[in-house]
Amino acid sequence: MSDKKYIVGVDLGGTSIKVGVVPYDGGRVLGVRSMPTNSDHGAKFVVDRMVEMIRGSMRDAAREENIPDDGFIGIGLGSPGPLDRKTGTVIETPNLGWRNFPLRDLIANSIGLAAELDNDANCATIGEWWMGAGKGVQTLIGVTLGTGIGGGIVLDGRVYHGAADVAGEVGHMTIDSTGRKCKCGNYGCLEAYASGPAIAARAIEGLETGEPSLLPSLVDGDLSQITAETVYEAIVAGDLYAKEVMRETAKFLGAGLANLINILNPGMVVISGGVTKAGEHLFEPLRAQIRRRAFRHAEESCKIVSSTLDGMAGVIGAAYMFRVERFGNG
Ligand code: ZN
């Protein structure tokens, strides 16, 4: 019997829940499961679903690698924030509708294993640092472009949490002081310009002013059906207006990233999430924007890359976060 240890990683998002079993020293993720969050069914439904997925994932992993019951040492939970890591409580999540929710202890008690809680984007960023694009990079910023824009900061191999676990909220940096209204209540946040829904909203506004484009034909004329994905499809089909929308996205994102690069001088920015499907249509103008805005020395020492963990950074990083909380960085 092997005495290898394993940690369950859980990535709870507004749209989906992902679970996998990660070997203590890294390696292939076992027993991967992914299901929709369906947060409209209420918190109990979501927690029950997480518990069921964790049990299933442990069962599959145990079968595959012959892991005894005591081979599983704990659970790392990544959740949208803001949250309190010390008490394991989710303080508020607009996407899930939770308030002061004791997620860590509910999961730990149901499974009978120790658990730790951290922000989902922090988990994804440390996951990239541990096993993905950011291996060996001292100072790393992770940015997740999805329904919202999440972020994480890794300084010298550790997640930087700040005074109240709020650090890394890159989506809510103001890039236009009198700009578009953001879900957080502020005006002009990066998220209000470059998240998936914000890209779609900007595309629709242009179409309503009569910009010629293939986009309406891709949604049978129902503009409300346009998503960031549709914009990407139109780009692939050669649509000039859709390309322009993506170039604008790169401009906003480039302004935000140039701020971060000048302040933190990271060796790498890893970008993940659905919007990165646009590939070089996003990255090429993005790098050009950053070159234009950031200090040359800072910009030249910073790689702007796409995630290499194929949507699993959050799961991998959540497991690593548990390891660090319980056993330190060694
Ligand atoms: Zn905001």
Short mmCIF file of C-alpha atoms and ligand atoms in Angstrom, two decimals:
data_model
loop_
_atom_site.label_atom_id
_atom_site.label_comp_id
_atom_site.label_asym_id
_atom_site.label_seq_id
_atom_site.Cartn_x
_atom_site.Cartn_y
_atom_site.Cartn_z
CA MET A 1 0.00 0.00 0.00
CA SER A 2 1.32 3.43 -0.96
CA ASP A 3 1.64 6.14 1.66
CA LYS A 4 1.23 8.83 -0.97
CA LYS A 5 -1.06 11.65 0.17
CA TYR A 6 -3.82 13.36 -1.80
CA ILE A 7 -5.80 16.57 -1.46
CA VAL A 8 -9.24 17.27 -2.93
CA GLY A 9 -9.41 20.55 -4.87
CA VAL A 10 -12.76 22.28 -5.37
CA ASP A 11 -13.35 25.22 -7.71
CA LEU A 12 -16.75 26.77 -7.00
CA GLY A 13 -17.79 29.28 -9.64
CA GLY A 14 -20.95 31.18 -10.48
CA THR A 15 -21.54 28.92 -13.50
CA SER A 16 -19.92 25.59 -12.66
CA ILE A 17 -18.37 23.52 -9.89
CA LYS A 18 -15.20 21.54 -10.61
CA VAL A 19 -13.66 18.94 -8.33
CA GLY A 20 -10.53 16.78 -8.61
CA VAL A 21 -8.06 14.87 -6.46
CA VAL A 22 -4.51 16.22 -6.59
CA PRO A 23 -1.42 14.33 -5.40
CA TYR A 24 0.34 16.18 -2.54
CA ASP A 25 3.47 16.64 -4.65
CA GLY A 26 1.58 17.54 -7.81
CA GLY A 27 0.93 15.49 -10.92
CA ARG A 28 -2.11 14.30 -12.80
CA VAL A 29 -5.48 15.33 -11.37
CA LEU A 30 -7.68 12.30 -10.65
CA GLY A 31 -11.44 11.78 -10.54
CA VAL A 32 -12.25 15.10 -12.24
CA ARG A 33 -15.90 16.15 -12.11
CA SER A 34 -17.65 19.24 -13.42
CA MET A 35 -21.30 20.24 -12.98
CA PRO A 36 -23.36 23.42 -13.28
CA THR A 37 -23.65 25.37 -10.02
CA ASN A 38 -27.39 26.09 -10.39
CA SER A 39 -27.16 28.63 -7.57
CA ASP A 40 -30.78 29.65 -8.20
CA HIS A 41 -31.75 26.40 -6.40
CA GLY A 42 -30.37 27.84 -3.16
CA ALA A 43 -27.28 27.41 -1.00
CA LYS A 44 -28.26 24.00 0.40
CA PHE A 45 -28.61 22.58 -3.10
CA VAL A 46 -25.16 23.87 -4.07
CA VAL A 47 -23.50 22.50 -0.91
CA ASP A 48 -25.20 19.10 -1.34
CA ARG A 49 -24.00 19.00 -4.93
CA MET A 50 -20.43 19.88 -3.87
CA VAL A 51 -20.45 17.14 -1.21
CA GLU A 52 -21.74 14.58 -3.69
CA MET A 53 -19.09 15.59 -6.26
CA ILE A 54 -16.28 15.44 -3.67
CA ARG A 55 -17.35 11.94 -2.56
CA GLY A 56 -17.58 10.77 -6.17
CA SER A 57 -14.23 12.23 -7.08
CA MET A 58 -12.54 10.59 -4.06
CA ARG A 59 -14.16 7.26 -4.95
CA ASP A 60 -12.90 7.41 -8.55
CA ALA A 61 -9.41 8.49 -7.50
CA ALA A 62 -9.21 5.77 -4.82
CA ARG A 63 -10.15 3.12 -7.35
CA GLU A 64 -7.70 4.41 -9.95
CA GLU A 65 -4.65 4.71 -7.68
CA ASN A 66 -5.52 2.32 -4.87
CA ILE A 67 -5.70 5.11 -2.31
CA PRO A 68 -6.64 4.02 1.22
CA ASP A 69 -9.10 6.14 3.25
CA ASP A 70 -6.30 7.83 5.15
CA GLY A 71 -4.56 8.76 1.90
CA PHE A 72 -6.88 11.78 1.62
CA ILE A 73 -5.66 14.50 3.94
CA GLY A 74 -7.98 17.42 3.25
CA ILE A 75 -10.00 19.66 0.98
CA GLY A 76 -9.04 22.99 -0.57
CA LEU A 77 -12.03 25.16 -1.49
CA GLY A 78 -11.86 28.04 -3.95
CA SER A 79 -14.92 30.28 -3.87
CA PRO A 80 -15.91 33.69 -5.19
CA GLY A 81 -15.37 36.33 -2.51
CA PRO A 82 -15.04 38.48 -0.56
CA LEU A 83 -14.46 35.91 2.13
CA ASP A 84 -12.85 35.41 5.53
CA ARG A 85 -10.16 32.74 5.36
CA LYS A 86 -9.77 32.52 9.13
CA THR A 87 -13.41 31.59 9.78
CA GLY A 88 -13.90 29.88 6.41
CA THR A 89 -16.89 32.10 5.70
CA VAL A 90 -18.03 33.51 2.37
CA ILE A 91 -18.94 37.09 3.26
CA GLU A 92 -20.76 38.06 0.12
CA THR A 93 -21.06 36.73 -3.44
CA PRO A 94 -23.29 38.63 -5.85
CA ASN A 95 -23.04 35.70 -8.30
CA LEU A 96 -24.26 33.07 -5.80
CA GLY A 97 -26.41 35.30 -3.60
CA TRP A 98 -24.69 34.14 -0.39
CA ARG A 99 -24.03 36.23 2.70
CA ASN A 100 -21.91 35.24 5.73
CA PHE A 101 -22.05 31.64 4.63
CA PRO A 102 -19.89 29.12 6.61
CA LEU A 103 -18.91 27.10 3.53
CA ARG A 104 -15.65 25.62 4.85
CA ASP A 105 -17.14 23.99 7.95
CA LEU A 106 -20.26 22.74 6.15
CA ILE A 107 -18.08 20.88 3.64
CA ALA A 108 -15.51 19.72 6.21
CA ASN A 109 -18.21 18.30 8.51
CA SER A 110 -20.09 16.56 5.70
CA ILE A 111 -17.01 14.84 4.31
CA GLY A 112 -15.16 14.34 7.60
CA LEU A 113 -11.91 15.91 6.37
CA ALA A 114 -10.17 19.17 7.23
CA ALA A 115 -10.84 21.99 4.76
CA GLU A 116 -9.45 25.43 3.90
CA LEU A 117 -11.12 28.26 1.99
CA ASP A 118 -9.63 30.91 -0.29
CA ASN A 119 -10.71 33.12 -3.17
CA ASP A 120 -11.19 31.23 -6.46
CA ALA A 121 -8.94 33.56 -8.46
CA ASN A 122 -6.18 33.33 -5.83
CA CYS A 123 -6.42 29.54 -6.13
CA ALA A 124 -6.26 29.67 -9.94
CA THR A 125 -3.18 31.92 -9.81
CA ILE A 126 -1.24 29.79 -7.34
CA GLY A 127 -2.28 26.74 -9.41
CA GLU A 128 -0.62 28.30 -12.47
CA TRP A 129 2.45 29.04 -10.37
CA TRP A 130 2.62 25.48 -9.02
CA MET A 131 1.91 23.37 -12.11
CA GLY A 132 1.05 25.64 -15.04
CA ALA A 133 2.36 28.53 -17.14
CA GLY A 134 3.87 30.29 -14.11
CA LYS A 135 6.23 27.54 -12.91
CA GLY A 136 9.39 29.10 -11.53
CA VAL A 137 8.13 32.70 -11.86
CA GLN A 138 8.74 34.69 -8.67
CA THR A 139 6.13 37.40 -9.13
CA LEU A 140 3.00 36.46 -11.00
CA ILE A 141 -0.40 38.02 -11.66
CA GLY A 142 -3.33 35.84 -12.68
CA VAL A 143 -6.36 37.30 -14.43
CA THR A 144 -9.54 35.33 -15.14
CA LEU A 145 -11.76 36.72 -17.86
CA GLY A 146 -15.23 35.25 -17.55
CA THR A 147 -18.63 36.35 -16.27
CA GLY A 148 -16.56 38.69 -14.09
CA ILE A 149 -12.86 39.50 -13.97
CA GLY A 150 -11.00 37.84 -11.13
CA GLY A 151 -7.38 38.20 -10.20
CA GLY A 152 -4.67 36.89 -7.96
CA ILE A 153 -1.22 38.12 -7.00
CA VAL A 154 1.63 35.74 -6.20
CA LEU A 155 4.68 37.41 -4.65
CA ASP A 156 7.77 35.26 -4.12
CA GLY A 157 5.72 32.09 -4.43
CA ARG A 158 2.98 33.12 -1.99
CA VAL A 159 -0.49 34.48 -2.58
CA TYR A 160 -0.67 38.08 -1.42
CA HIS A 161 -3.93 38.45 0.55
CA GLY A 162 -3.70 42.01 1.92
CA ALA A 163 -5.09 43.20 5.25
CA ALA A 164 -8.57 41.69 4.87
CA ASP A 165 -8.23 39.01 2.15
CA VAL A 166 -9.38 41.44 -0.57
CA ALA A 167 -6.08 41.82 -2.49
CA GLY A 168 -6.04 40.88 -6.15
CA GLU A 169 -9.47 42.20 -7.16
CA VAL A 170 -8.05 43.40 -10.46
CA GLY A 171 -11.48 43.45 -12.12
CA HIS A 172 -12.52 46.33 -9.90
CA MET A 173 -9.69 48.73 -10.59
CA THR A 174 -11.09 51.95 -12.01
CA ILE A 175 -9.92 52.54 -15.57
CA ASP A 176 -12.37 55.40 -16.30
CA SER A 177 -13.44 57.51 -13.33
CA THR A 178 -16.74 58.50 -14.94
CA GLY A 179 -17.21 55.29 -16.90
CA ARG A 180 -19.69 52.43 -17.13
CA LYS A 181 -21.51 51.22 -14.04
CA CYS A 182 -20.10 48.02 -12.52
CA LYS A 183 -21.98 45.29 -10.63
CA CYS A 184 -19.96 46.22 -7.52
CA GLY A 185 -21.59 49.67 -7.43
CA ASN A 186 -18.56 51.61 -8.67
CA TYR A 187 -18.24 53.31 -12.06
CA GLY A 188 -15.57 52.55 -14.64
CA CYS A 189 -14.23 49.23 -13.31
CA LEU A 190 -12.21 47.10 -15.75
CA GLU A 191 -14.84 44.35 -15.35
CA ALA A 192 -17.51 46.69 -16.79
CA TYR A 193 -15.51 46.78 -20.07
CA ALA A 194 -13.67 43.51 -20.56
CA SER A 195 -15.67 40.69 -18.89
CA GLY A 196 -17.59 38.36 -21.20
CA PRO A 197 -20.97 40.09 -20.67
CA ALA A 198 -19.33 43.54 -20.98
CA ILE A 199 -17.78 42.60 -24.35
CA ALA A 200 -21.22 41.47 -25.54
CA ALA A 201 -22.86 44.67 -24.25
CA ARG A 202 -20.34 46.90 -26.05
CA ALA A 203 -20.78 44.88 -29.26
CA ILE A 204 -24.57 45.28 -29.09
CA GLU A 205 -24.34 49.04 -28.47
CA GLY A 206 -22.30 49.47 -31.65
CA LEU A 207 -24.72 47.39 -33.68
CA GLU A 208 -27.60 49.53 -32.44
CA THR A 209 -25.88 52.59 -33.90
CA GLY A 210 -25.84 50.81 -37.27
CA GLU A 211 -22.32 49.34 -37.49
CA PRO A 212 -22.26 46.83 -40.37
CA SER A 213 -21.47 43.32 -39.11
CA LEU A 214 -22.18 39.62 -39.44
CA LEU A 215 -23.12 39.47 -35.75
CA PRO A 216 -26.92 39.91 -36.11
CA SER A 217 -27.05 37.05 -38.63
CA LEU A 218 -25.35 34.72 -36.10
CA VAL A 219 -28.21 35.21 -33.62
CA ASP A 220 -31.13 35.33 -36.08
CA GLY A 221 -31.40 39.08 -35.54
CA ASP A 222 -31.98 38.80 -31.77
CA LEU A 223 -29.16 41.01 -30.50
CA SER A 224 -29.85 40.08 -26.87
CA GLN A 225 -28.48 36.60 -27.70
CA ILE A 226 -25.01 37.95 -28.51
CA THR A 227 -22.27 36.75 -26.14
CA ALA A 228 -18.48 37.15 -26.10
CA GLU A 229 -18.44 33.73 -27.78
CA THR A 230 -20.57 35.07 -30.66
CA VAL A 231 -18.14 37.97 -31.08
CA TYR A 232 -15.33 35.41 -31.32
CA GLU A 233 -17.27 33.38 -33.93
CA ALA A 234 -17.72 36.53 -36.00
CA ILE A 235 -13.98 37.27 -35.80
CA VAL A 236 -13.18 33.79 -37.08
CA ALA A 237 -15.62 34.43 -39.95
CA GLY A 238 -13.63 37.58 -40.81
CA ASP A 239 -16.02 40.21 -39.42
CA LEU A 240 -14.22 43.57 -39.17
CA TYR A 241 -16.59 45.06 -36.59
CA ALA A 242 -16.17 42.06 -34.25
CA LYS A 243 -12.39 42.41 -34.63
CA GLU A 244 -12.71 46.06 -33.64
CA VAL A 245 -14.73 45.09 -30.53
CA MET A 246 -11.93 42.69 -29.53
CA ARG A 247 -9.29 45.36 -30.21
CA GLU A 248 -11.21 47.73 -27.90
CA THR A 249 -11.32 44.97 -25.27
CA ALA A 250 -7.55 44.68 -25.55
CA LYS A 251 -7.26 48.45 -25.09
CA PHE A 252 -9.19 48.41 -21.80
CA LEU A 253 -7.47 45.29 -20.56
CA GLY A 254 -4.10 46.67 -21.62
CA ALA A 255 -4.68 49.84 -19.58
CA GLY A 256 -5.53 47.76 -16.51
CA LEU A 257 -2.60 45.40 -16.94
CA ALA A 258 -0.15 48.25 -17.61
CA ASN A 259 -1.19 49.73 -14.22
CA LEU A 260 -0.48 46.43 -12.50
CA ILE A 261 2.79 45.90 -14.35
CA ASN A 262 4.06 49.35 -13.35
CA ILE A 263 3.05 48.83 -9.72
CA LEU A 264 4.13 45.21 -9.15
CA ASN A 265 6.71 44.56 -11.90
CA PRO A 266 5.64 40.90 -12.31
CA GLY A 267 7.60 38.40 -14.38
CA MET A 268 4.39 37.10 -15.90
CA VAL A 269 0.67 37.77 -16.31
CA VAL A 270 -1.34 34.59 -16.91
CA ILE A 271 -4.74 35.12 -18.48
CA SER A 272 -7.42 32.44 -18.35
CA GLY A 273 -11.14 32.09 -18.95
CA GLY A 274 -13.49 31.85 -21.92
CA VAL A 275 -12.44 35.15 -23.51
CA THR A 276 -8.90 33.81 -24.14
CA LYS A 277 -10.42 31.64 -26.89
CA ALA A 278 -9.99 34.72 -29.07
CA GLY A 279 -6.26 33.84 -29.01
CA GLU A 280 -4.00 36.21 -30.93
CA HIS A 281 -7.00 38.40 -31.81
CA LEU A 282 -6.85 39.37 -28.13
CA PHE A 283 -3.21 38.80 -27.18
CA GLU A 284 -1.56 40.62 -30.08
CA PRO A 285 -3.34 44.00 -29.55
CA LEU A 286 -3.12 43.45 -25.78
CA ARG A 287 0.67 43.15 -25.83
CA ALA A 288 0.84 46.22 -28.10
CA GLN A 289 -1.27 48.24 -25.63
CA ILE A 290 0.91 47.22 -22.71
CA ARG A 291 4.06 48.13 -24.67
CA ARG A 292 2.56 51.55 -25.27
CA ARG A 293 1.52 52.21 -21.68
CA ALA A 294 3.87 50.50 -19.22
CA PHE A 295 7.47 51.41 -18.37
CA ARG A 296 9.73 49.77 -20.91
CA HIS A 297 11.80 47.95 -18.32
CA ALA A 298 8.72 46.56 -16.58
CA GLU A 299 7.02 45.61 -19.83
CA GLU A 300 10.10 43.90 -21.29
CA SER A 301 10.51 41.68 -18.23
CA CYS A 302 6.85 40.59 -18.18
CA LYS A 303 5.47 37.73 -20.27
CA ILE A 304 1.76 37.92 -21.13
CA VAL A 305 0.56 34.35 -21.60
CA SER A 306 -2.51 32.16 -21.66
CA SER A 307 -3.19 29.54 -18.96
CA THR A 308 -1.82 26.07 -19.71
CA LEU A 309 -3.97 24.15 -17.22
CA ASP A 310 -7.05 23.91 -19.43
CA GLY A 311 -9.64 25.12 -16.91
CA MET A 312 -8.15 23.10 -14.02
CA ALA A 313 -6.00 25.85 -12.44
CA GLY A 314 -8.66 26.55 -9.79
CA VAL A 315 -8.89 22.90 -8.69
CA ILE A 316 -5.11 22.40 -8.67
CA GLY A 317 -4.51 25.69 -6.87
CA ALA A 318 -7.21 25.00 -4.26
CA ALA A 319 -5.45 21.75 -3.37
CA TYR A 320 -2.08 23.50 -3.20
CA MET A 321 -3.62 26.26 -1.04
CA PHE A 322 -4.74 23.59 1.49
CA ARG A 323 -1.23 22.18 1.50
CA VAL A 324 0.34 25.59 2.14
CA GLU A 325 -2.15 26.47 4.90
CA ARG A 326 -1.55 23.20 6.73
CA PHE A 327 2.05 22.35 5.92
CA GLY A 328 3.71 25.59 4.79
CA ASN A 329 5.47 26.21 1.50
CA GLY A 330 8.07 23.44 1.83
ZN ZN B 1 -16.50 46.92 -9.96
#
